[in-house]
């Protein structure tokens, strides 16, 4: 097996070795949202969507997606999640109808759960889109970002501003 | 088995019956993006991310996620996808660094592939976040929406404006 | 590669070849139930289960499980489901508290959806057990069976009696 | 983002936070069964089922399903299973042909494996149904329940009676 | 959204668009093998492997893997398999103990099932390795290749020689 | 429930109980390869494969497959992988074109990761086959085997010879 032409691995993907990291309690909170028109908003609130109770389904979708994160995000490490909570808030203050979705994910593990929280809120907002798209395909999933992260060697993280913070004016 | 107390099913979820719909060629295009700081941008461009070539991995993630959509979105029908394409564009025009991700999904089936396209772009941007979060946890996934949809009884759909269109000023 | 000792394949498993069957509309209805004590019943009815709205979650579980059937039942053919509906009934007529779960599954395919309907009701009752087991681990999942099946070469099937029919006195 | 209308989360689902529970050795045993007619019984015993050796496939199905439990039961925590065993018994004492399936599941984890054992026996009996349904669609999956559970803060559990215990006369 | 820096897509991955291909009956046969020492061979033949009946489990593994192929091979299209058969042969003619595994996979679809057949034999031989590795970790999975393929526009394919054909002397 | 005919469990499959094993750092390295003709080799090297950058996709496939191993290999225990790395080498020394794929997998767990490493290289080589089969269906996946294993009670393992070692002359 002489004369190998060693392939240049630079830049190729791998799942980073975290064998030496410590197992600690970790949590992360992520947020997404979905903007809709008044008709969709009223159908959700009035439980008049043909496919069923939108928020109940979105919540289950978010929790199940959190568990599937390492199957969804290629370089993400599998982690034994110890808790997932999805919550909803309506913001109707700007003549818009926005459903804000937060996910809190916890683990006792050797790496963080930021991706699980982000995946959970993404699945929840995508599920809202799916269940309401027969009324309006123009709904927009709003910005998706990490709000907070605790535990682990790199320390805690708290997002300074919650939205509209990268020039998306 | 007399004396049933019939549960009120109103509002409960189901996967809508589409048995009578016609099998036609369908396609959908969705878009998402991820906003990052200059340091992350240059690391991606320079292929200096520790986990590997970010866009190559994001692209595979998006394609595989499209195939997993019905496992991710509870009321979504399974469909035999006939094509998935993910493309990237950089927008660095506003002193920001934004990676725009488009997914085109096709099927020959009895319902549309909007959810597959939206799930694909979500997986791709989440993967970019995952691979770069060691540099900056403050990255924001931008708005996610359907650009275009063709085929099916409800007709074609073209989004009028591409972004910033629901008052997210 | 002479002198092969041919292994005796008799009795070994395979996924039966159905390439020559016709694609038709098919449906199946299956039933299961879960028997619980009064305390669990009242907690479900009163929406006082710590893990959440039991029937909403069970319904989503059943629908998602129907889609995963070929991944769960080894020799089962994959099928593009065109509709899944889960419904609940309470039978409190015999000093017992029994939640009856029915699943109706449809496809336009070349084999039937009996297993999808049976898997759906099993997932739904198991989910009820999971969400209520902190109150009582003694709950019993009742008999699970096919009620009806339509479409396909072997003809329609209607179960004569619904329960207690195989001598389980 | 003022003027939020806080959504009422009461009753909505979440995956309970178990971050503070202790990791201990845990086990659970569950039981299900399937009732069949003499023809199916003899075909299984005689290894004359077209799809193959029924019990061998059912056993693999049960073990693989135990590992997939958190993907099947929405609020169920993922756990690293350390052992799964499926065993079969025939009860032909009452002019009936009943295959009894027991699953023993073990983990070293922070919550119990009751759902994994119940899911394993459900998958095994459903697989028997699938492989034999060409002979008789009238087979009935019998009651499914937890027999025993050891480990964890809530203490051990042993079912008093094994079957026919909730008035299913 | 002017001033885009268009990313160079050349060379990036996509799932090829096959929307215009015709649905026809297709089949593929693939082969792999596993070489083992006499001790492992006799343990398999004598059904003395601690984990159970090796070939029965390998067969189920192969069939289930065939169904999961598009989740395993990133650019592979999902297909509704209509039949999967795994067969075993022993070659003990050269003072070696080699288990040869063939998989035949069928579909009525718009692309071929070569990958499904190759994935099936890979899963089967990997399962044999897993179940026997406590005896000998030195087992070698032999060459894996396509034997035959029928159906589709590109025509039929028959491998000329079955093994040892690429200079692996 | 008297008169049981106890089924003879001898030889039936189970997932071996490892509850009493110690959690330690473990690693395994496996190797596979794929032999191709000059045309395929040059297309890969020249990045001229229609489906995209072959090695980038194969690498992601291998990493994701490593995480899915317990879903693929029936009796395999689930393990929290802490690192996966896939590397490529070209051997063009014998008038052949062989791509050698190595996978290194790590865990901190109670059993080894040999199967994860073997599954990773299998998925990677199968992915190469998939992406290049439009050019030549005659590619052959070479021998697949464990190179090295560290950690665990059974001690370390190093393969003596790397290939051609079981008489496959």
PDB file of C-alpha atoms in Angstrom, chain A residues 72 126, chain B residues 30-32 58-67 69 72 81 84-86 88 101-105 113-127 144:
ATOM      1  CA  UNK A  72     -30.938  16.640  11.415  1.00  0.00           C
ATOM      2  CA  UNK A 126     -42.697  25.180  10.364  1.00  0.00           C
TER       3      UNK A 126
ATOM      4  CA  UNK B  30     -38.128  28.398  -0.300  1.00  0.00           C
ATOM      5  CA  UNK B  31     -35.585  30.798   1.145  1.00  0.00           C
ATOM      6  CA  UNK B  32     -33.893  31.410   4.446  1.00  0.00           C
ATOM      7  CA  UNK B  58     -25.148  22.624   5.000  1.00  0.00           C
ATOM      8  CA  UNK B  59     -26.110  21.529   1.538  1.00  0.00           C
ATOM      9  CA  UNK B  60     -26.137  17.855   2.425  1.00  0.00           C
ATOM     10  CA  UNK B  61     -28.066  18.672   5.606  1.00  0.00           C
ATOM     11  CA  UNK B  62     -30.701  20.515   3.615  1.00  0.00           C
ATOM     12  CA  UNK B  63     -31.158  17.716   1.105  1.00  0.00           C
ATOM     13  CA  UNK B  64     -31.399  15.023   3.761  1.00  0.00           C
ATOM     14  CA  UNK B  65     -33.818  17.135   5.807  1.00  0.00           C
ATOM     15  CA  UNK B  66     -36.089  17.559   2.801  1.00  0.00           C
ATOM     16  CA  UNK B  67     -36.437  13.778   2.669  1.00  0.00           C
ATOM     17  CA  UNK B  69     -39.892  16.367   6.331  1.00  0.00           C
ATOM     18  CA  UNK B  72     -40.470  16.340  11.284  1.00  0.00           C
ATOM     19  CA  UNK B  81     -39.236  13.593  -3.854  1.00  0.00           C
ATOM     20  CA  UNK B  84     -33.737  18.697  -4.358  1.00  0.00           C
ATOM     21  CA  UNK B  85     -31.313  21.507  -5.033  1.00  0.00           C
ATOM     22  CA  UNK B  86     -29.820  23.899  -2.473  1.00  0.00           C
ATOM     23  CA  UNK B  88     -26.191  29.793  -1.678  1.00  0.00           C
ATOM     24  CA  UNK B 101     -30.059  29.827   1.152  1.00  0.00           C
ATOM     25  CA  UNK B 102     -32.584  28.724  -1.477  1.00  0.00           C
ATOM     26  CA  UNK B 103     -34.006  25.235  -1.852  1.00  0.00           C
ATOM     27  CA  UNK B 104     -35.857  23.930  -4.885  1.00  0.00           C
ATOM     28  CA  UNK B 105     -37.778  20.713  -4.306  1.00  0.00           C
ATOM     29  CA  UNK B 113     -43.631  20.233  -1.527  1.00  0.00           C
ATOM     30  CA  UNK B 114     -43.716  23.609   0.189  1.00  0.00           C
ATOM     31  CA  UNK B 115     -42.874  22.068   3.569  1.00  0.00           C
ATOM     32  CA  UNK B 116     -39.977  20.105   2.109  1.00  0.00           C
ATOM     33  CA  UNK B 117     -38.452  23.266   0.662  1.00  0.00           C
ATOM     34  CA  UNK B 118     -38.947  25.206   3.893  1.00  0.00           C
ATOM     35  CA  UNK B 119     -37.524  22.364   5.974  1.00  0.00           C
ATOM     36  CA  UNK B 120     -34.511  22.089   3.673  1.00  0.00           C
ATOM     37  CA  UNK B 121     -33.527  25.739   4.032  1.00  0.00           C
ATOM     38  CA  UNK B 122     -34.099  25.592   7.785  1.00  0.00           C
ATOM     39  CA  UNK B 123     -31.801  22.593   8.155  1.00  0.00           C
ATOM     40  CA  UNK B 124     -29.174  24.285   6.012  1.00  0.00           C
ATOM     41  CA  UNK B 125     -29.127  27.502   8.029  1.00  0.00           C
ATOM     42  CA  UNK B 126     -29.230  25.629  11.346  1.00  0.00           C
ATOM     43  CA  UNK B 127     -26.226  23.614  10.162  1.00  0.00           C
ATOM     44  CA  UNK B 144     -37.771  31.945   6.167  1.00  0.00           C
TER      45      UNK B 144
END
